[in-house]
The first five atom37 places (N, CA, C, CB, O) and aatype in JSON, in Angstrom:
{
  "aatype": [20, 20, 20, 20, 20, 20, 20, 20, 20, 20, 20, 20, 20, 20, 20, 20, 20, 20, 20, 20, 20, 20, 20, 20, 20, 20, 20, 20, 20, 20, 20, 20, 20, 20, 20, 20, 20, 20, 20, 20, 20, 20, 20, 20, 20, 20, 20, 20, 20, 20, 20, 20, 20, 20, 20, 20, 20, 20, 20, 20, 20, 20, 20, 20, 20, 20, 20, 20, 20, 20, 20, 20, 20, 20, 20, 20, 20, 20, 20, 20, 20, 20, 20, 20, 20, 20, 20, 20, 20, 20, 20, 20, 20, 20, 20, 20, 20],
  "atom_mask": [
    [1, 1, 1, 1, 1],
    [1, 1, 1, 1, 1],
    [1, 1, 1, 1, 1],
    [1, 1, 1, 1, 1],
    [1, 1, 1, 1, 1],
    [1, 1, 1, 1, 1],
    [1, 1, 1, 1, 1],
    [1, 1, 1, 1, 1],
    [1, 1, 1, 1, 1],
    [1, 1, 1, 1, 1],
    [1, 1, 1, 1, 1],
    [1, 1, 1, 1, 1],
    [1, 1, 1, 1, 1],
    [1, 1, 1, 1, 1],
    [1, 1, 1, 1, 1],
    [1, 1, 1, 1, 1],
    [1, 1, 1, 1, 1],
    [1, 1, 1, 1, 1],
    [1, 1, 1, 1, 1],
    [1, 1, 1, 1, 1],
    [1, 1, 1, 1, 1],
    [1, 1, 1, 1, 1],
    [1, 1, 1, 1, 1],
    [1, 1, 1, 1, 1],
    [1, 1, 1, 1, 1],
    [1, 1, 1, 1, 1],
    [1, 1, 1, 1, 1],
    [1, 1, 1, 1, 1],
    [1, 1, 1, 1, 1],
    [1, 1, 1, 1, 1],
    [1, 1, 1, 1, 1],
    [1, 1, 1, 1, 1],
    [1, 1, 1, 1, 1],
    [1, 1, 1, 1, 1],
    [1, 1, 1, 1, 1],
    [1, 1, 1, 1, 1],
    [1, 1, 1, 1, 1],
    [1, 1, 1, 1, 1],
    [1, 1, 1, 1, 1],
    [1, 1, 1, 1, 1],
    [1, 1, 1, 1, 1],
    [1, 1, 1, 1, 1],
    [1, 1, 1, 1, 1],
    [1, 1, 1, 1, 1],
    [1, 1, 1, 1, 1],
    [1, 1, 1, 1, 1],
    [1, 1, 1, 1, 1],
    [1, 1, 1, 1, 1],
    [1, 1, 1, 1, 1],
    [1, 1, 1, 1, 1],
    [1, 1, 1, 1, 1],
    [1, 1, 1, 1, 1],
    [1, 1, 1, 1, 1],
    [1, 1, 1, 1, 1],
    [1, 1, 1, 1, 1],
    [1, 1, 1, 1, 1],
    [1, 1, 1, 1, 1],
    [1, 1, 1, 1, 1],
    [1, 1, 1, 1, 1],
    [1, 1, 1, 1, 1],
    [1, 1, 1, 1, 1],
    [1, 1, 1, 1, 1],
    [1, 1, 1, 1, 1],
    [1, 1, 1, 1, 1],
    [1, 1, 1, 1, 1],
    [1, 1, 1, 1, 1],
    [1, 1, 1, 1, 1],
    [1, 1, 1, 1, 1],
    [1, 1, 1, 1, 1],
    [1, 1, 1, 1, 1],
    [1, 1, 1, 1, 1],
    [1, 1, 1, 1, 1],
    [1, 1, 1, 1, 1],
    [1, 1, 1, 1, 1],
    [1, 1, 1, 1, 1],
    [1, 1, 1, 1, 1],
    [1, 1, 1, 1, 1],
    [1, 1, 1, 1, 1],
    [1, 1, 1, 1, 1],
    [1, 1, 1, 1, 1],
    [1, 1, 1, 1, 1],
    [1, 1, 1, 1, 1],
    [1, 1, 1, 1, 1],
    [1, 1, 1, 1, 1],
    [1, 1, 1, 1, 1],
    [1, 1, 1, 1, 1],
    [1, 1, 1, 1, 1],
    [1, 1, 1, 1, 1],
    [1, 1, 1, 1, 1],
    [1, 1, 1, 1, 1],
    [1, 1, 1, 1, 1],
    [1, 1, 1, 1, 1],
    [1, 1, 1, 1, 1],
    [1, 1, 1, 1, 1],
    [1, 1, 1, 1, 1],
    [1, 1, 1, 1, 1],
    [1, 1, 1, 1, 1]
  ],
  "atom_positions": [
    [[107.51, 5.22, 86.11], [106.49, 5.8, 86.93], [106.58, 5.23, 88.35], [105.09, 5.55, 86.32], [106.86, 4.03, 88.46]],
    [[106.38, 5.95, 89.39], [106.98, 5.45, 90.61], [105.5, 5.19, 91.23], [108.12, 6.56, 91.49], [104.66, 6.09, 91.35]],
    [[105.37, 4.27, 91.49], [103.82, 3.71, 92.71], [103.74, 4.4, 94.22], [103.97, 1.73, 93.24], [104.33, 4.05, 95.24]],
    [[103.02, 5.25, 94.06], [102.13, 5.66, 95.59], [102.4, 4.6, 96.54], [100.31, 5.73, 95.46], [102.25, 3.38, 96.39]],
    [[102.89, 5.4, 97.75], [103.13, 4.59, 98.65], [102.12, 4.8, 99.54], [104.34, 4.68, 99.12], [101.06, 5.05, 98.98]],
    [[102.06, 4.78, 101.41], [101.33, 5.0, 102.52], [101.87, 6.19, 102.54], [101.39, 4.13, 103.72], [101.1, 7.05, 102.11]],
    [[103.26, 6.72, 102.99], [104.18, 7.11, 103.43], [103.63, 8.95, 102.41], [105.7, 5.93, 103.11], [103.63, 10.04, 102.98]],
    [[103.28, 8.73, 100.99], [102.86, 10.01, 100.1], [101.52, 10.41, 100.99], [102.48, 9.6, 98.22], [101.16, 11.58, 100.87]],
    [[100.93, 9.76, 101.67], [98.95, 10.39, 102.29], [99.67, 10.33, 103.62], [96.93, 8.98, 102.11], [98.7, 10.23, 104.37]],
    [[100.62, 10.33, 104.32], [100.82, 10.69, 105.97], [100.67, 12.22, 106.21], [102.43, 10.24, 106.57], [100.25, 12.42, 107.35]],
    [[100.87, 13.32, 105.53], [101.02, 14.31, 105.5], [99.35, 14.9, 105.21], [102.16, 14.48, 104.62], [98.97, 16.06, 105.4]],
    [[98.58, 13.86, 104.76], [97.38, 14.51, 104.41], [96.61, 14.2, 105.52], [96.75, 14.12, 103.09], [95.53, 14.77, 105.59]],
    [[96.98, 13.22, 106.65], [96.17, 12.76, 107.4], [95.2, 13.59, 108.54], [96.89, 11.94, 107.85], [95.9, 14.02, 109.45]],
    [[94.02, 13.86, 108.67], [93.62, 15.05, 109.61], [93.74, 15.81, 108.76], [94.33, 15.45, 110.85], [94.74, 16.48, 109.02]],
    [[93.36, 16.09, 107.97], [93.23, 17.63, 106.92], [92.37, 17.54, 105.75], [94.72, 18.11, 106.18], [92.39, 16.56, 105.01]],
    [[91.81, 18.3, 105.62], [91.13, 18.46, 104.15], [91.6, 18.67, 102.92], [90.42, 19.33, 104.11], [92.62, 19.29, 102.63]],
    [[90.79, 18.11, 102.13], [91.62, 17.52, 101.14], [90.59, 17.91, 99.94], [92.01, 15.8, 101.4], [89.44, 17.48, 99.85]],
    [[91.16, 18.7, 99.11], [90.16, 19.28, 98.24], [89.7, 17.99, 96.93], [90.93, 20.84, 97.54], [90.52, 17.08, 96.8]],
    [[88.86, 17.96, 96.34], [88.4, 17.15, 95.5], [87.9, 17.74, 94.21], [87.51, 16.46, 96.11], [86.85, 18.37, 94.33]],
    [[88.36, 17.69, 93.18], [88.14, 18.15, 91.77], [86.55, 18.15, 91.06], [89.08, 17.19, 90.92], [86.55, 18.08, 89.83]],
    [[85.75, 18.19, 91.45], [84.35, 17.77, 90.79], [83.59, 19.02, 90.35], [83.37, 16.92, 91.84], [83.87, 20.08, 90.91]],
    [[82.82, 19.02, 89.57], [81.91, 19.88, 88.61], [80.51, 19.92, 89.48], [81.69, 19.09, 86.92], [80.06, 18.97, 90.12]],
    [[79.94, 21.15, 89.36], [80.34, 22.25, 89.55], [81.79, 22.82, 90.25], [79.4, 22.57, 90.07], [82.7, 23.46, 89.74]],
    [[81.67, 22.47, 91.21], [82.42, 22.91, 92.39], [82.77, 22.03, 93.13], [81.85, 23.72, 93.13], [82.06, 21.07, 93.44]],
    [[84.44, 22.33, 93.67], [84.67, 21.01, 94.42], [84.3, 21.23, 95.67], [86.06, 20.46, 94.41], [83.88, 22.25, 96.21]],
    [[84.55, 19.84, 96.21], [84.29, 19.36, 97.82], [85.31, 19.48, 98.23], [83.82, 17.99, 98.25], [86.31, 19.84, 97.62]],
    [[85.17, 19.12, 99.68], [86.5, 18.7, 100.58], [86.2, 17.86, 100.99], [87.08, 19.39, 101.6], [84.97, 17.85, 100.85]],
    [[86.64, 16.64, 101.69], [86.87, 15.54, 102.53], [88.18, 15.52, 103.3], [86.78, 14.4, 101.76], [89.26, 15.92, 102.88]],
    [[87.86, 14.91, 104.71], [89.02, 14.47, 105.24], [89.61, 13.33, 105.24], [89.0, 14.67, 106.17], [89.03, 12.25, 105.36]],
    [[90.69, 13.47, 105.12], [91.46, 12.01, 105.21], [91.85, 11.32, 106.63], [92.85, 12.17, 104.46], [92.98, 11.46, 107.1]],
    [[90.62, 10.4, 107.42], [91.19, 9.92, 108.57], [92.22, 9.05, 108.97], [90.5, 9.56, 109.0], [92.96, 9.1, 109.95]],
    [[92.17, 8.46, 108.28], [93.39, 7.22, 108.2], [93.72, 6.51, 107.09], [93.14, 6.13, 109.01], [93.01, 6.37, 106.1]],
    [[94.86, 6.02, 107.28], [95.75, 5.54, 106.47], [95.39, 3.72, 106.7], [97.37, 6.2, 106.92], [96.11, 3.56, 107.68]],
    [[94.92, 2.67, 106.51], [94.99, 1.62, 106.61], [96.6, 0.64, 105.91], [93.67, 1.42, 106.11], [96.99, 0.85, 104.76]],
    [[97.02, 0.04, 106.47], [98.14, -0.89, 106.22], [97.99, -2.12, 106.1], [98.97, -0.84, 107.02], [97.72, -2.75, 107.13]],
    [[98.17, -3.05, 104.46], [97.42, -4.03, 104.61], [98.66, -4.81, 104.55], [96.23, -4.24, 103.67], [99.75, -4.28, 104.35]],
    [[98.44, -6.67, 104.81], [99.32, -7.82, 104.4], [99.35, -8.0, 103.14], [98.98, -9.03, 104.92], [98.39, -8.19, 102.39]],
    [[100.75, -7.92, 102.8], [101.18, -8.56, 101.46], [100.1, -9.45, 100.86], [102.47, -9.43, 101.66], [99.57, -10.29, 101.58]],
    [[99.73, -9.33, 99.61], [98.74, -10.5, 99.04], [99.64, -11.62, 98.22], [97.51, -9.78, 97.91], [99.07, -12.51, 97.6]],
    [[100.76, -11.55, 98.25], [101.59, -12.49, 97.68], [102.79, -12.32, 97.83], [101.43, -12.65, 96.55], [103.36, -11.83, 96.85]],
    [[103.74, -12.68, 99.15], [105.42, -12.6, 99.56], [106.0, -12.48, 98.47], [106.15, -13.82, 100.29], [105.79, -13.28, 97.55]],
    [[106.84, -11.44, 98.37], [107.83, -11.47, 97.27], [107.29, -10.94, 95.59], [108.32, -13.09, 97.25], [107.95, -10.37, 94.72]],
    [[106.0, -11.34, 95.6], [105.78, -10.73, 94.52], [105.37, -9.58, 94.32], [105.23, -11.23, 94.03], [105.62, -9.19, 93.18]],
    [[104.55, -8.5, 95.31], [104.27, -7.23, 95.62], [105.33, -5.91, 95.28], [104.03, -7.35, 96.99], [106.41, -5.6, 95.79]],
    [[104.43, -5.2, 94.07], [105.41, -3.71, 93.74], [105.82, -3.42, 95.29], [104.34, -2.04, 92.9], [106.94, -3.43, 95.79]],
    [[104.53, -3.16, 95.91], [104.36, -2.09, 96.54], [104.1, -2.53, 97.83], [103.44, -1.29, 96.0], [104.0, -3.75, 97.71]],
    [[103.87, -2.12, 99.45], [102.59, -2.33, 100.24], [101.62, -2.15, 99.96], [102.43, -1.9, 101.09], [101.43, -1.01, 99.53]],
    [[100.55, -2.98, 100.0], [98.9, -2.51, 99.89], [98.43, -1.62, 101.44], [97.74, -4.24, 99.73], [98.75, -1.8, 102.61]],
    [[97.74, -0.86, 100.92], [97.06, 0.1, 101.9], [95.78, 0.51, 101.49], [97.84, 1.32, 102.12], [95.4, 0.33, 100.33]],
    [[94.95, 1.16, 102.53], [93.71, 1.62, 102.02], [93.39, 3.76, 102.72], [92.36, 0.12, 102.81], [93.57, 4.04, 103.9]],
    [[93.11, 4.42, 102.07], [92.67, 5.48, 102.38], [91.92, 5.84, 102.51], [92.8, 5.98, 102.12], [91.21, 6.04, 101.53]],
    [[91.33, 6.3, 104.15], [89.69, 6.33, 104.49], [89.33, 8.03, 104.59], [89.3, 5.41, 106.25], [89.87, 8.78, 105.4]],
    [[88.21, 8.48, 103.47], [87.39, 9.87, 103.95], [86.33, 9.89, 104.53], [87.04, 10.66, 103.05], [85.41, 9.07, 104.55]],
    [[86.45, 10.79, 105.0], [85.1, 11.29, 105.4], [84.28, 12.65, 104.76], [85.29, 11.54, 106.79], [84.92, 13.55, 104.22]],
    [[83.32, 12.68, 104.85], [82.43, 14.11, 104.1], [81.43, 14.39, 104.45], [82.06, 14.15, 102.79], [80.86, 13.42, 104.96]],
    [[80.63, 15.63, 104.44], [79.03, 16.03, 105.04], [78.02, 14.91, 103.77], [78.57, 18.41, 104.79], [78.45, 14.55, 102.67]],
    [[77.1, 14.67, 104.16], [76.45, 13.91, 103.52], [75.64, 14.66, 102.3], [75.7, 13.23, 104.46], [74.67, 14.09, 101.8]],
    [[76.1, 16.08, 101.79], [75.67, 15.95, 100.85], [76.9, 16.46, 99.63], [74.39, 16.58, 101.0], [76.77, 17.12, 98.6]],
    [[78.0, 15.9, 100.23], [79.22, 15.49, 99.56], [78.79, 13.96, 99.0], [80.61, 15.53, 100.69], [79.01, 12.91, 99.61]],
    [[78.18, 14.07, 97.83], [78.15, 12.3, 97.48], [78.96, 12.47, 95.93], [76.06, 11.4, 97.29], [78.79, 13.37, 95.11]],
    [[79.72, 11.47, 95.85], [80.85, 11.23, 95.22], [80.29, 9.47, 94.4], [82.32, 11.28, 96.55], [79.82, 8.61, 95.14]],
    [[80.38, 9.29, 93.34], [80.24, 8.21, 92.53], [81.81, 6.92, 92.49], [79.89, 9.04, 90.99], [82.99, 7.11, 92.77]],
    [[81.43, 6.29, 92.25], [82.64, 5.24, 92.36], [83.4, 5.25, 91.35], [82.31, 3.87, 92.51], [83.18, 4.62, 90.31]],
    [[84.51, 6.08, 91.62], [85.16, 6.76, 89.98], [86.57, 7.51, 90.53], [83.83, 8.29, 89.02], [86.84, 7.53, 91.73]],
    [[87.35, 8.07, 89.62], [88.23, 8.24, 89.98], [88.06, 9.65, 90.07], [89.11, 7.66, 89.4], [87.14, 10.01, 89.33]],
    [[88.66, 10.74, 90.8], [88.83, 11.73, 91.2], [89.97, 12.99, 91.37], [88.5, 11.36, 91.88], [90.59, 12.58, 92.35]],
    [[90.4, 13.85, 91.12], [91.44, 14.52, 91.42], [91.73, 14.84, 93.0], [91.3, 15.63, 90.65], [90.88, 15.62, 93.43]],
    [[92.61, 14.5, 93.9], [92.61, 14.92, 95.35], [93.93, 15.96, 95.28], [92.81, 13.48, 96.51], [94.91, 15.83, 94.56]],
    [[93.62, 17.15, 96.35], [94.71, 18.06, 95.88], [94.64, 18.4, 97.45], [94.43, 19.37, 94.52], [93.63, 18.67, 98.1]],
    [[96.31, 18.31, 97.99], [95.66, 18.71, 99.82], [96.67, 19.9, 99.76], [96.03, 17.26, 101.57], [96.89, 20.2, 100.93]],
    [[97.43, 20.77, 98.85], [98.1, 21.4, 98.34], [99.35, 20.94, 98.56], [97.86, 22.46, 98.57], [100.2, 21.76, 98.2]],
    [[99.6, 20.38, 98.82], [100.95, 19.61, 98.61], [101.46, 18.12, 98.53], [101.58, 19.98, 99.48], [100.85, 17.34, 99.26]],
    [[102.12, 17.78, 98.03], [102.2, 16.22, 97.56], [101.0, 15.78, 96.57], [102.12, 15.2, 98.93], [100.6, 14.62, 96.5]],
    [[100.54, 16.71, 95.92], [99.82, 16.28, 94.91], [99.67, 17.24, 93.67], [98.62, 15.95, 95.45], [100.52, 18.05, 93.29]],
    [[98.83, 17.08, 93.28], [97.37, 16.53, 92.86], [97.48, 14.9, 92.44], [96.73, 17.49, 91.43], [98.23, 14.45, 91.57]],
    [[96.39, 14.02, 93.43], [96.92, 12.31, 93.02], [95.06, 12.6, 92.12], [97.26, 10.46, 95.04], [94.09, 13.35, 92.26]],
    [[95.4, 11.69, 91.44], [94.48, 11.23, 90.64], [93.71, 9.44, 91.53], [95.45, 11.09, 88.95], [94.12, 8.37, 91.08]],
    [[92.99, 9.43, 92.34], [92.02, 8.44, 92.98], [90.93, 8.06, 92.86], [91.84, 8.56, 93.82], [89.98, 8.84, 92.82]],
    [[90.78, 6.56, 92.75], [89.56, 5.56, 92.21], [89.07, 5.9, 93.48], [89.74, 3.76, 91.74], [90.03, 5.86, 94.26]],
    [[88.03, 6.21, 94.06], [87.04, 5.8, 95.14], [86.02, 4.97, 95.3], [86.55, 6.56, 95.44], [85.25, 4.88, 94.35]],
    [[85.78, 4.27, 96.36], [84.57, 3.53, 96.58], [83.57, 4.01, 98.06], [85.13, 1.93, 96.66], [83.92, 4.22, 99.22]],
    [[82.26, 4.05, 97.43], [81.41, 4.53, 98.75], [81.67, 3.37, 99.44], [79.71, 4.88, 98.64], [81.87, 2.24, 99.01]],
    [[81.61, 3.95, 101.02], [81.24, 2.96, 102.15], [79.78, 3.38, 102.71], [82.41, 3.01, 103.43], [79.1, 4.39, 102.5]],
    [[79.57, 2.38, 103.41], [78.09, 2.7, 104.22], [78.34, 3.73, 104.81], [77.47, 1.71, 105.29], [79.29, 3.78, 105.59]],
    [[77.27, 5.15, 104.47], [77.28, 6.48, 105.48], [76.84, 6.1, 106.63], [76.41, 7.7, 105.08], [76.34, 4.98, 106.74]],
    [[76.92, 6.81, 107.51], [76.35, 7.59, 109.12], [75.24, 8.34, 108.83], [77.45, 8.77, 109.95], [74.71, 8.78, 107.81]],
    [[75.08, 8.35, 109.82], [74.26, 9.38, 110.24], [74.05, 10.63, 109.61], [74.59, 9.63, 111.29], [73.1, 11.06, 108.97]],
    [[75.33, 11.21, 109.97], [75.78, 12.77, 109.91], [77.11, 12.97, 108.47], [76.6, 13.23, 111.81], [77.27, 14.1, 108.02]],
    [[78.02, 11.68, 107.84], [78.47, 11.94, 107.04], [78.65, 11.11, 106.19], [79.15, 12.39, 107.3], [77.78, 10.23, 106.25]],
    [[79.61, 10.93, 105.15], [79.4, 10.14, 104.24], [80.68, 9.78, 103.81], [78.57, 10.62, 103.31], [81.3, 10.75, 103.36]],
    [[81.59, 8.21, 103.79], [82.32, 7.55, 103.81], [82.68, 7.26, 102.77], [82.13, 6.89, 104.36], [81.79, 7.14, 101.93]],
    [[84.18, 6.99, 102.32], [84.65, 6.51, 101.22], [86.03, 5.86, 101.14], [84.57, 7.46, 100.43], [86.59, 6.27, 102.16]],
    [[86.8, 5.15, 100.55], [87.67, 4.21, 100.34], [88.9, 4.74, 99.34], [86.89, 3.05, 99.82], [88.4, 5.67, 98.7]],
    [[89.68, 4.64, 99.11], [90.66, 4.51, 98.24], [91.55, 3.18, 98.22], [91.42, 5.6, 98.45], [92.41, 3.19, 99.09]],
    [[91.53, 2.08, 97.45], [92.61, 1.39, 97.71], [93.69, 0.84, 96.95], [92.25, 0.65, 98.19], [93.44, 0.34, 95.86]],
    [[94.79, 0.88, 97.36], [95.62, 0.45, 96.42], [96.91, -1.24, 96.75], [96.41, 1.99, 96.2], [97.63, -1.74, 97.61]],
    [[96.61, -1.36, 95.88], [97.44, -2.89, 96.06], [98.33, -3.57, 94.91], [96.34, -4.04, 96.32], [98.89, -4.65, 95.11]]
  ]
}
């Protein structure tokens, strides 16, 4: 099984990104790609990175994993975590390490 890289969500970046949920799905955008430091030289599958959405605030999403489908390079299967909303939308996390 090959590990998700940064390099698989560059293509999603600035675009909507459909989300699998019951009733009916959402969309979110994917603003950025975060790039993190190795958490241990040499021993790391992978790079760690983090994937930031955004959504209208009554896009609320539970801390769980999700289907993301941006029609291509996927459908990834993603754990999310809420971040503190805004104002006007509502924030979330993906991370992998």
């Amino acid at each position: 099984m090959r590990l998700l890289a940064p390099e698989d969500f560059e293509p999603w970046v600035g675009r909507k990104v459909r989300i699998n949920t019951l009733p009916n799905p959402i969309e979110l955008t994917l603003n950025r790609i975060e790039r993190l430091p190795p958490l241990w030289r040499g021993v790391d599958f992978r790079e760690p990175f983090s994937l930031f959405f955004d959504g209208p605030l009554h896009a609320y999403l539970l801390d769980l994993e999700y289907e993301f489908d941006c029609g291509r390079g996927g459908p990834h299967t993603l754990f999310i975590n809420q971040l503190q909303p805004s104002a006007t939308s509502r924030h979330y996390q993906a991370a992998f390490s």
